[in-house]
PDB file of C-alpha atoms in Angstrom:
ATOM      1  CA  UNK A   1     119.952 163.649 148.036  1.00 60.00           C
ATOM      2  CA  UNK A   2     120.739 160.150 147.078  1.00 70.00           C
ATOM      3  CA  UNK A   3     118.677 158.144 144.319  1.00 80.00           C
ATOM      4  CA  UNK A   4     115.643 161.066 144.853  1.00 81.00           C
ATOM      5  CA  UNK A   5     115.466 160.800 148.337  1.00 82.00           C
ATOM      6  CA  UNK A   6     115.868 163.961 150.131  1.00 84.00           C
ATOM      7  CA  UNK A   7     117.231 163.828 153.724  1.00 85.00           C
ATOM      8  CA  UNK A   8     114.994 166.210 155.462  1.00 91.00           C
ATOM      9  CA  UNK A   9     116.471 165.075 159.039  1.00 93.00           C
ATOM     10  CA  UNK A  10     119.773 166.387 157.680  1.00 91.00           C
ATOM     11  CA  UNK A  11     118.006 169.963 156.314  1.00 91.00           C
ATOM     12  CA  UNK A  12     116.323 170.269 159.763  1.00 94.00           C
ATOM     13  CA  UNK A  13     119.535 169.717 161.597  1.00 95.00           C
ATOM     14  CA  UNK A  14     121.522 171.960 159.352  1.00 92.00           C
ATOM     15  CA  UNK A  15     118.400 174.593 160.232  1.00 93.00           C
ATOM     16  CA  UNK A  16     119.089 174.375 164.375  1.00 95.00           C
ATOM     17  CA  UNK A  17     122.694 173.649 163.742  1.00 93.00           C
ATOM     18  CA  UNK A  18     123.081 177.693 162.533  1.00 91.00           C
ATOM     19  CA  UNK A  19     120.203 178.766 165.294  1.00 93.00           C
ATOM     20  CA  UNK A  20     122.561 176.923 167.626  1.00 93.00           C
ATOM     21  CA  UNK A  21     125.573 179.468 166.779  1.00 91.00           C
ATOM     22  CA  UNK A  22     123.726 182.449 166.619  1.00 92.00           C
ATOM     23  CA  UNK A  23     121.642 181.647 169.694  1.00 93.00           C
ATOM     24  CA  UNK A  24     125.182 180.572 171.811  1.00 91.00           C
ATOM     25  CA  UNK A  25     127.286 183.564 170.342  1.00 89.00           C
ATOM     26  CA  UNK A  26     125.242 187.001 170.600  1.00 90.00           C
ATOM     27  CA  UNK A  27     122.910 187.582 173.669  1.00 87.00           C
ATOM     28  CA  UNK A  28     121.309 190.784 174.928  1.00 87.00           C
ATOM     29  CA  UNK A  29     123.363 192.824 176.721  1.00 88.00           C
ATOM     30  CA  UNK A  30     126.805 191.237 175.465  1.00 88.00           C
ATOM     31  CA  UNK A  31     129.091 191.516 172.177  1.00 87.00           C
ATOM     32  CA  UNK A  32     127.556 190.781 168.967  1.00 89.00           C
ATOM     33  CA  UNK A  33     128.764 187.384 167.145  1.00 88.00           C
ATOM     34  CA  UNK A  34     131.565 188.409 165.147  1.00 83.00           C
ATOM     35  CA  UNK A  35     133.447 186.528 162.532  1.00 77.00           C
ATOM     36  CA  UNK A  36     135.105 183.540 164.471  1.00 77.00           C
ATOM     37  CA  UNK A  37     132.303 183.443 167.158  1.00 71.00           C
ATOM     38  CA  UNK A  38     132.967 182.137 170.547  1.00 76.00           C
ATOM     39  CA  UNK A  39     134.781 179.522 169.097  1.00 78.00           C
ATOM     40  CA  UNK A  40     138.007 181.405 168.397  1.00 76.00           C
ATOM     41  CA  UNK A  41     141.227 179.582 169.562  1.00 77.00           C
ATOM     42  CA  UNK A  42     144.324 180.778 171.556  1.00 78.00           C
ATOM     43  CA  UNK A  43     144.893 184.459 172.611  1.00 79.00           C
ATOM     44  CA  UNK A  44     145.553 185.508 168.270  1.00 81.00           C
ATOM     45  CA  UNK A  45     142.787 184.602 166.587  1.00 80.00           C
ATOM     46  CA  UNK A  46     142.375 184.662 162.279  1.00 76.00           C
ATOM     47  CA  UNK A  47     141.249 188.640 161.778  1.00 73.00           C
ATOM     48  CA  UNK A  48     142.360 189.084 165.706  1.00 74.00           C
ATOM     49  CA  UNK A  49     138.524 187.894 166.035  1.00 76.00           C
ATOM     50  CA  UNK A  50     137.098 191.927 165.502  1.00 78.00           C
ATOM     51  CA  UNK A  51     134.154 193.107 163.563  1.00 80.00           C
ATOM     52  CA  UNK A  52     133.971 193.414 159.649  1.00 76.00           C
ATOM     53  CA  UNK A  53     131.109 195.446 159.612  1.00 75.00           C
ATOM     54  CA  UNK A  54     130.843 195.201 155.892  1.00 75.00           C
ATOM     55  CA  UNK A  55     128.593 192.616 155.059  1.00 80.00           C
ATOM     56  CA  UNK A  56     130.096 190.165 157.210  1.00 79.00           C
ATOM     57  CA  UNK A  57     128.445 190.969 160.279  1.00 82.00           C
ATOM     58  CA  UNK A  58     125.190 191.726 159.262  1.00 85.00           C
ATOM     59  CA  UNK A  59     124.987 188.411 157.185  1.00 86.00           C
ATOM     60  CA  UNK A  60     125.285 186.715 161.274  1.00 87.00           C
ATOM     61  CA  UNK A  61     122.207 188.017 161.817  1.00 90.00           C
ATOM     62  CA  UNK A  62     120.480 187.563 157.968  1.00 89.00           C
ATOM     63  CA  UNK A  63     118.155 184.463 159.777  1.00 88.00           C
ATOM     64  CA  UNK A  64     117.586 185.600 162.934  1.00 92.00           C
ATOM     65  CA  UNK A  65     114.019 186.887 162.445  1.00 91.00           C
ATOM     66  CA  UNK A  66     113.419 183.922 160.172  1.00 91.00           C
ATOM     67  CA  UNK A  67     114.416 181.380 162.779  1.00 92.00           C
ATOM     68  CA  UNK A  68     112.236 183.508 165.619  1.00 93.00           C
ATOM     69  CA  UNK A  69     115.325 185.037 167.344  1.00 94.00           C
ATOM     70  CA  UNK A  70     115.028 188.519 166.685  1.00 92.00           C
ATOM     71  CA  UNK A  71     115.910 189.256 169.868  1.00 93.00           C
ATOM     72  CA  UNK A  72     119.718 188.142 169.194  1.00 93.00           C
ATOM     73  CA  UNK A  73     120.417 191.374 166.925  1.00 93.00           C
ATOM     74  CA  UNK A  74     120.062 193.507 170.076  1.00 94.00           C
ATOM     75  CA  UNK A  75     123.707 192.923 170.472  1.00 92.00           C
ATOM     76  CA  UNK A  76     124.787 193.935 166.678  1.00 89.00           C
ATOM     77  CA  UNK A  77     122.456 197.198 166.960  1.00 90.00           C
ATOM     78  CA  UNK A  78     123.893 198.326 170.441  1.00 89.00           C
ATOM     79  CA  UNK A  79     127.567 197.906 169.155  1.00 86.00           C
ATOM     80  CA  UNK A  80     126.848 200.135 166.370  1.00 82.00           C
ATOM     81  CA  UNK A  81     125.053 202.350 168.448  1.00 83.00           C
ATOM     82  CA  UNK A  82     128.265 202.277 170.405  1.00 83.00           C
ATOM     83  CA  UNK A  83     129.814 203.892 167.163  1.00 79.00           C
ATOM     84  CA  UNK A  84     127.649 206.901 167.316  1.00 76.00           C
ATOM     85  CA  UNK A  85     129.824 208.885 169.817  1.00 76.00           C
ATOM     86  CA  UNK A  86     133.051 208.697 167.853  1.00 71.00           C
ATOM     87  CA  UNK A  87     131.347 209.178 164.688  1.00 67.00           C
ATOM     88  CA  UNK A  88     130.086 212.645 165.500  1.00 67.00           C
ATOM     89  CA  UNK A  89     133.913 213.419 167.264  1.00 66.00           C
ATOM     90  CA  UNK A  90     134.892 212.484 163.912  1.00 60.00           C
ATOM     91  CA  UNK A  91     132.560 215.286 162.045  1.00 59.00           C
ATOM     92  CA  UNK A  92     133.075 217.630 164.107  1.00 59.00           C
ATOM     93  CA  UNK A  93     136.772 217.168 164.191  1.00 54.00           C
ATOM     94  CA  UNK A  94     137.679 216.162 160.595  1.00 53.00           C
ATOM     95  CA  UNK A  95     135.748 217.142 157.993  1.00 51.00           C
ATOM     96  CA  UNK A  96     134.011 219.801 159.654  1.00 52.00           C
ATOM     97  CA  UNK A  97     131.032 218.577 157.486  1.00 53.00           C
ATOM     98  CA  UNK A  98     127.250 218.142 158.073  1.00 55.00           C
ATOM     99  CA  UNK A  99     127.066 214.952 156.502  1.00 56.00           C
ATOM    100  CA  UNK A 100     127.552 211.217 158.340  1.00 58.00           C
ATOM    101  CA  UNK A 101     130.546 209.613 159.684  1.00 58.00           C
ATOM    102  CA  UNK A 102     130.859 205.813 159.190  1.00 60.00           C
ATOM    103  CA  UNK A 103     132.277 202.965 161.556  1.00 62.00           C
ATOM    104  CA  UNK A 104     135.410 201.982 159.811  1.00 65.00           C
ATOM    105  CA  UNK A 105     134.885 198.409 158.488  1.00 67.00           C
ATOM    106  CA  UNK A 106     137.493 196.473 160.308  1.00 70.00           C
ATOM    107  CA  UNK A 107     136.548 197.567 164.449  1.00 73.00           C
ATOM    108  CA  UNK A 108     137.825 195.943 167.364  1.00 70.00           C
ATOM    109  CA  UNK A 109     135.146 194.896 170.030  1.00 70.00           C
ATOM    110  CA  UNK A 110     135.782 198.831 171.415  1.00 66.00           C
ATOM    111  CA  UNK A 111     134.369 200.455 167.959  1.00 65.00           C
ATOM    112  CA  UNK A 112     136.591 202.763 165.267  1.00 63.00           C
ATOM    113  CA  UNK A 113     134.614 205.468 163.325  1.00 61.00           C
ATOM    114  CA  UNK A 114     136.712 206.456 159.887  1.00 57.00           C
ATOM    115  CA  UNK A 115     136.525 209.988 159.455  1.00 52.00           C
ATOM    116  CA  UNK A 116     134.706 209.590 155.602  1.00 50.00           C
ATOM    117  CA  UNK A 117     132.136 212.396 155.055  1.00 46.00           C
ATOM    118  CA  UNK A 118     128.859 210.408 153.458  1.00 48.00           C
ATOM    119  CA  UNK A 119     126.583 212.998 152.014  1.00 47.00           C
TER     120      UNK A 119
END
């Protein structure tokens, strides 16, 4: 915004710019985008490229229904789905509770469950 003149080209741009990276990083039926994308250089990658399923993750996929690609989260919901398994290893293994396990946080592009009883 320069002398009350709002660049709406640039706001547009901006808008498929991000549609752009979701659109090219998560796809049906592959990995969800994670923090570095596909874009991650060389063979160690910042965060060695894995999952911070805190709010990270799931703030990749805040505009997908907003920007009519709802279809892209397919990829986040199967890897957590993914999870389930180990999770319930986890219960019945650890804690020996009837409460939920949680995916740790920090998972690789295989999935960790922390053993953390969740009432």
């Amino acid at each position: 915004m320069q002398n009350g003149y709002t660049d709406t080209d640039l706001i547009e741009l901006y808008y498929q710019f991000g549609r752009y990276l979701l659109i090219s990083s998560s796809r049906p039926g592959d990995l969800p985008a994670n923090l570095q994308g596909i874009w991650a250089d060389g063979l160690r990658p910042p965060w060695s490229a894995d999952y911070h399923i805190n709010i990270n993750i799931q703030m990749n996929y805040w505009p997908s229904w907003i920007t009519n690609l709802g279809e892209l989260q397919e990829p986040f919901i199967d890897f957590i789905d993914a999870m389930r398994p180990g999770a319930k290893a986890n219960r019945k293994g650890g804690l020996r509770n009837e409460g939920n396990c949680c995916p740790h946080y920090n998972s690789p592009m295989y999935g960790i469950t922390l053993n953390l009883w969740v009432p």
